[in-house]
Tab-separated table of C-alpha atoms in Angstrom:
chain	number	residue	atom	x	y	z
I	24	MET	CA	126.669	133.698	125.034
I	25	GLY	CA	128.205	130.868	123.370
I	26	ASN	CA	125.235	127.928	124.326
I	27	ARG	CA	123.459	130.954	122.584
I	28	ALA	CA	125.590	130.164	119.204
I	29	ASN	CA	125.645	126.813	119.508
I	30	GLY	CA	122.054	126.612	119.184
I	31	GLU	CA	121.232	128.813	116.555
I	32	GLU	CA	124.111	126.928	114.606
I	33	GLY	CA	122.288	123.376	115.405
I	34	PHE	CA	119.191	124.821	114.785
I	35	ALA	CA	120.285	126.012	111.333
I	36	LEU	CA	122.313	122.825	110.234
I	37	VAL	CA	118.580	121.240	111.095
I	38	VAL	CA	116.570	123.418	109.205
I	39	VAL	CA	119.414	122.649	106.121
I	40	LEU	CA	119.272	118.858	106.016
I	41	ALA	CA	115.238	119.693	106.195
I	42	PHE	CA	115.603	121.570	103.372
I	43	LEU	CA	117.407	119.154	101.269
I	44	MET	CA	115.762	116.187	102.025
I	45	LEU	CA	112.462	117.584	100.960
I	46	PHE	CA	114.491	118.481	97.809
I	47	ALA	CA	115.349	114.491	97.842
I	48	VAL	CA	111.569	114.164	97.661
I	49	PHE	CA	110.922	116.670	95.142
I	50	LEU	CA	113.797	114.981	93.041
I	51	THR	CA	113.356	111.107	93.246
I	52	PRO	CA	109.975	111.425	90.686
I	53	PHE	CA	112.807	112.737	88.318
I	54	ALA	CA	115.770	110.876	88.876
I	55	THR	CA	113.399	107.961	89.287
I	56	SER	CA	111.287	108.571	85.903
I	57	ALA	CA	114.976	109.768	84.171
I	58	ARG	CA	116.833	106.415	84.873
I	59	LEU	CA	113.429	104.659	83.902
I	60	GLN	CA	113.815	106.510	79.796
I	61	VAL	CA	116.735	105.326	79.879
I	62	LEU	CA	115.744	102.428	80.285
I	63	ILE	CA	112.693	102.665	78.024
I	64	SER	CA	115.046	103.764	75.484
I	65	GLY	CA	117.307	101.547	75.553
I	66	ASN	CA	114.862	97.992	75.144
I	67	GLN	CA	113.766	99.887	72.258
I	68	PHE	CA	117.063	100.090	70.733
I	69	GLN	CA	117.344	96.534	71.319
I	70	THR	CA	113.940	95.771	69.818
I	71	LEU	CA	115.087	97.683	67.014
I	72	ARG	CA	118.604	96.728	66.774
I	73	LEU	CA	116.959	92.916	66.303
I	74	GLY	CA	114.455	93.167	64.508
I	75	SER	CA	116.699	94.859	61.524
I	76	ALA	CA	119.026	92.005	62.024
I	77	ALA	CA	115.321	90.182	61.858
I	78	ASN	CA	114.769	91.526	58.959
I	79	ALA	CA	118.180	91.061	57.110
I	80	LEU	CA	118.105	86.874	58.841
I	81	ASN	CA	114.588	86.813	56.055
I	82	ASP	CA	115.751	87.750	53.615
I	83	PHE	CA	118.634	85.638	53.866
I	84	LEU	CA	116.593	83.146	54.443
I	85	ASN	CA	114.746	83.683	50.671
I	86	TRP	CA	117.788	83.286	49.229
I	87	GLN	CA	118.689	79.517	50.665
I	88	ILE	CA	115.507	78.960	49.136
I	89	ASN	CA	115.964	80.327	45.855
I	90	SER	CA	119.867	79.131	45.769
I	91	ASP	CA	120.094	75.527	47.660
I	92	VAL	CA	117.726	72.360	46.297
I	93	ARG	CA	117.801	70.941	49.547
I	94	TRP	CA	117.419	73.786	51.463
I	95	ARG	CA	113.642	74.501	49.272
I	96	GLU	CA	112.888	71.116	49.881
I	97	ALA	CA	112.968	71.292	53.529
I	98	ALA	CA	111.011	74.189	53.849
I	99	GLU	CA	108.574	72.899	51.265
I	100	ARG	CA	108.191	69.574	53.458
I	101	GLY	CA	107.344	71.839	56.170
I	102	ASP	CA	110.074	70.472	58.139
I	103	LEU	CA	111.175	74.822	59.280
I	104	ASP	CA	108.596	75.451	60.630
I	105	LYS	CA	108.314	76.601	64.145
I	106	VAL	CA	112.497	75.968	64.611
I	107	GLY	CA	115.318	77.501	66.465
I	108	CYS	CA	119.123	77.352	67.359
I	109	THR	CA	120.873	79.682	69.912
I	110	VAL	CA	124.188	81.322	69.163
I	111	GLY	CA	125.674	83.194	71.928
I	112	SER	CA	123.607	85.491	73.719
I	113	LEU	CA	120.738	85.496	70.867
I	114	ASP	CA	117.669	83.047	71.025
I	115	LEU	CA	116.041	82.617	66.869
I	116	SER	CA	112.805	81.357	66.126
I	117	VAL	CA	112.162	80.162	62.287
I	118	THR	CA	108.267	79.681	60.883
I	119	ILE	CA	109.140	78.762	56.881
I	120	ILE	CA	105.272	78.613	55.861
I	121	PRO	CA	105.067	77.250	52.278
I	122	HIS	CA	101.732	78.469	50.594
I	123	ALA	CA	100.869	75.045	48.179
I	124	THR	CA	99.825	74.396	51.772
I	125	LEU	CA	97.419	77.375	52.443
I	126	ILE	CA	94.286	78.949	50.892
I	127	ASN	CA	93.902	80.854	48.130
I	128	LEU	CA	91.626	84.199	48.575
I	129	ASN	CA	91.532	84.888	44.860
I	130	THR	CA	90.465	80.881	43.756
I	131	ALA	CA	89.055	79.051	46.712
I	132	GLU	CA	85.831	77.915	46.183
I	133	ALA	CA	83.022	78.373	49.204
I	134	PRO	CA	83.767	74.723	50.659
I	135	LEU	CA	87.555	75.852	50.396
I	136	LEU	CA	87.015	79.051	52.153
I	137	GLU	CA	84.294	78.571	55.099
I	138	SER	CA	87.323	75.159	56.171
I	139	GLY	CA	89.741	77.724	57.565
I	140	LEU	CA	87.830	79.693	58.909
I	141	GLN	CA	86.669	77.000	60.410
I	142	ARG	CA	89.945	75.641	61.574
I	143	LEU	CA	90.386	80.138	63.013
I	144	GLY	CA	88.007	78.763	65.626
I	145	ILE	CA	85.148	80.610	63.673
I	146	ASN	CA	81.673	79.145	64.090
I	147	ARG	CA	79.706	77.142	60.849
I	148	GLU	CA	77.291	80.600	61.038
I	149	SER	CA	79.699	82.691	61.144
I	150	ALA	CA	82.265	81.024	59.029
I	151	LEU	CA	79.177	80.394	55.371
I	152	LYS	CA	78.549	84.483	56.624
I	153	LEU	CA	81.770	85.920	55.954
I	154	VAL	CA	82.262	83.224	52.998
I	155	SER	CA	79.549	85.037	50.986
I	156	GLU	CA	81.473	88.285	52.338
I	157	VAL	CA	84.662	87.428	50.544
I	158	LEU	CA	83.458	85.891	46.878
I	159	GLU	CA	81.557	89.747	47.201
I	160	PHE	CA	84.359	91.516	47.815
I	161	ARG	CA	86.652	89.665	45.267
I	162	THR	CA	84.315	89.351	42.793
I	163	PRO	CA	83.677	91.881	39.521
I	164	ARG	CA	80.302	91.045	39.407
I	165	GLY	CA	78.260	88.438	40.258
I	166	TYR	CA	77.193	89.178	43.593
I	167	ASP	CA	74.855	91.518	45.206
I	168	GLY	CA	75.580	91.977	48.455
I	169	VAL	CA	76.573	95.180	49.989
I	170	GLY	CA	79.375	94.247	51.820
I	171	ASP	CA	77.786	95.259	55.256
I	172	GLY	CA	80.464	93.153	57.922
I	173	ILE	CA	83.456	95.230	55.719
I	174	SER	CA	84.810	98.598	56.783
I	175	SER	CA	86.101	99.428	53.315
I	176	GLY	CA	82.839	98.285	51.371
I	177	LEU	CA	83.126	95.429	49.012
I	178	LYS	CA	86.397	96.159	46.899
I	179	ARG	CA	85.102	94.104	43.931
I	180	ALA	CA	88.438	93.371	42.959
I	181	PRO	CA	90.703	90.260	44.137
I	182	PHE	CA	92.647	89.852	47.019
I	183	GLU	CA	96.848	91.653	47.325
I	184	ASP	CA	97.866	91.715	50.778
I	185	ILE	CA	96.408	89.333	53.745
I	186	SER	CA	96.294	92.170	55.856
I	187	GLU	CA	92.473	93.031	53.834
I	188	MET	CA	91.126	90.236	55.931
I	189	HIS	CA	90.947	92.721	58.678
I	190	ASP	CA	87.955	94.947	56.786
I	191	PHE	CA	85.862	92.435	58.058
I	192	SER	CA	84.607	92.810	61.364
I	193	LEU	CA	83.524	89.536	61.914
I	194	LEU	CA	87.686	89.022	61.228
I	195	ARG	CA	89.464	92.114	63.360
I	196	ALA	CA	90.111	89.650	66.312
I	197	ILE	CA	92.366	87.626	64.391
I	198	PRO	CA	95.944	88.634	64.332
I	199	ILE	CA	96.574	88.527	61.130
I	200	TRP	CA	99.265	86.530	61.552
I	201	SER	CA	96.926	83.698	62.390
I	202	LEU	CA	95.082	84.139	58.923
I	203	ALA	CA	98.843	84.765	56.995
I	204	LYS	CA	98.674	80.678	58.444
I	205	VAL	CA	95.616	79.530	57.049
I	206	PHE	CA	95.342	81.446	54.090
I	207	SER	CA	97.450	83.706	51.270
I	208	ALA	CA	96.702	86.360	48.964
I	209	TRP	CA	98.425	85.513	46.340
I	210	SER	CA	98.643	81.450	46.000
I	211	GLY	CA	97.760	78.224	46.447
I	212	GLN	CA	94.603	75.492	47.210
I	213	SER	CA	91.311	76.563	45.005
I	214	LEU	CA	89.656	73.316	45.681
I	215	LEU	CA	88.292	71.138	48.751
I	216	SER	CA	89.345	67.832	46.879
I	217	VAL	CA	92.058	64.629	47.534
I	218	GLU	CA	93.616	65.571	45.130
I	219	ASP	CA	94.346	69.173	45.796
I	220	HIS	CA	96.202	68.241	48.933
I	221	ALA	CA	98.728	66.237	46.399
I	222	LYS	CA	100.098	69.887	46.460
I	223	GLY	CA	102.046	70.933	43.771
I	224	SER	CA	105.973	73.621	44.740
I	225	SER	CA	105.153	76.653	46.400
I	226	ARG	CA	105.566	79.809	44.587
I	227	HIS	CA	105.401	81.806	48.037
I	228	PHE	CA	106.709	81.682	51.177
I	229	THR	CA	105.983	83.082	54.376
I	230	ILE	CA	109.348	83.653	56.345
I	231	ALA	CA	109.211	84.706	59.506
I	232	SER	CA	112.190	85.212	62.803
I	233	TRP	CA	112.228	86.354	66.158
I	234	LEU	CA	116.070	87.111	68.423
I	235	PHE	CA	115.344	87.112	71.798
I	236	GLU	CA	118.515	88.215	73.903
I	237	LYS	CA	118.704	89.128	77.296
I	238	GLY	CA	114.699	89.704	77.493
I	239	ASN	CA	114.546	91.821	74.369
I	240	VAL	CA	112.637	90.145	71.525
I	241	GLY	CA	113.556	91.714	67.393
I	242	SER	CA	110.490	89.922	64.822
I	243	ASP	CA	109.550	90.438	61.230
I	244	ALA	CA	108.004	87.895	59.149
I	245	ALA	CA	107.260	88.805	54.994
I	246	VAL	CA	105.580	87.196	52.684
I	247	TYR	CA	108.377	86.058	49.339
I	248	ALA	CA	108.111	85.160	46.074
I	249	VAL	CA	110.577	82.495	44.818
I	250	GLY	CA	112.031	82.183	41.621
I	251	GLY	CA	113.595	84.461	38.699
I	252	ALA	CA	116.336	86.414	37.827
I	253	THR	CA	114.988	88.629	41.154
I	254	ALA	CA	115.161	86.377	43.641
I	255	THR	CA	116.777	87.460	46.444
I	256	LYS	CA	114.828	90.966	46.520
I	257	SER	CA	111.300	89.341	45.927
I	258	ARG	CA	109.846	90.651	49.533
I	259	LEU	CA	106.071	91.244	48.271
I	260	ALA	CA	104.398	92.359	51.439
I	261	THR	CA	104.822	92.543	55.248
I	262	ILE	CA	103.377	91.226	58.152
I	263	SER	CA	103.880	93.787	60.912
I	264	GLN	CA	101.597	94.023	63.212
I	265	ASP	CA	100.329	90.320	66.192
I	266	MET	CA	103.768	88.381	65.759
I	267	GLY	CA	103.421	87.509	69.214
I	268	SER	CA	105.921	84.627	69.681
I	269	GLU	CA	105.916	80.011	69.110
I	270	ASP	CA	105.411	78.209	70.951
I	271	GLY	CA	106.475	74.488	71.125
I	272	ARG	CA	109.862	74.552	68.104
I	273	THR	CA	111.936	71.901	67.221
I	274	GLU	CA	115.303	72.976	67.842
I	275	MET	CA	118.464	72.770	65.292
I	276	ASP	CA	121.925	73.181	65.383
I	277	CYS	CA	122.844	76.454	63.844
I	278	ASN	CA	124.721	75.180	61.258
I	279	GLU	CA	122.566	73.273	60.307
I	280	LEU	CA	119.384	75.785	59.969
I	281	LEU	CA	121.748	78.869	58.406
I	282	GLY	CA	124.974	77.399	56.971
I	283	PRO	CA	128.413	78.311	58.727
I	284	LYS	CA	127.452	82.580	57.178
I	285	GLY	CA	124.252	82.555	58.587
I	286	VAL	CA	126.257	81.565	61.349
I	287	GLN	CA	128.671	84.028	61.339
I	288	VAL	CA	126.215	87.432	60.778
I	289	LEU	CA	124.187	86.536	64.067
I	290	ALA	CA	127.795	86.201	65.687
I	291	GLU	CA	128.393	89.489	65.088
I	292	ILE	CA	125.086	90.526	65.824
I	293	ALA	CA	124.972	88.993	69.508
I	294	GLY	CA	127.875	90.639	69.842
């Protein structure tokens, strides 16, 4: 009888162990999914945190342009194009583009528009077609085009934002950020001539920042107007898509790039 009881107990133990193993197999995907969800949520939080910090940093850089003549001169010269530094665990990249170096979508003549489009890698035939569409799009009268290649149709008014370039079917494959490094909807060059390259002061700047920390990245880019009493609140438009990241940056000392206050803020973000 004892052997029989022991055998039954052993069988019951095997059944329980088998059940527990099956239960574990059943639960494993859910546990893995839960851990993955926690990781994703954590990464999303870090991306949001770094993106908000990049937004605040760009407002600070705009303040620098308006308050420090030497800093603005450096931005005008292009000395702050693709620069970066590191504070603790935080890696920063900055690009500041003076709009005096860009092509004005609303006033540029056809040859200059064509030149800019070809710089983006568009072949001459497509560039000429796009130039015609841009002129039709921005001009109240004088053109009889129908805007077949424009998703929103002919606006017959000036460009208000660089994102409107994605209304053109031939430009949708080009990231907004790439377009924003060649064209401006606010100011810039109008003539394809030697004289036009003797550029004056920019009335607008595009400021972009990327913050990298432990595999996470947050970014922000916006167009700012400079000068005037409301200079520190002059964010005109945000470039919120297709930011990617900038390669081949020039390393700088963070104190030189941001000043002590900016470095202190970054150090607090890095924790």
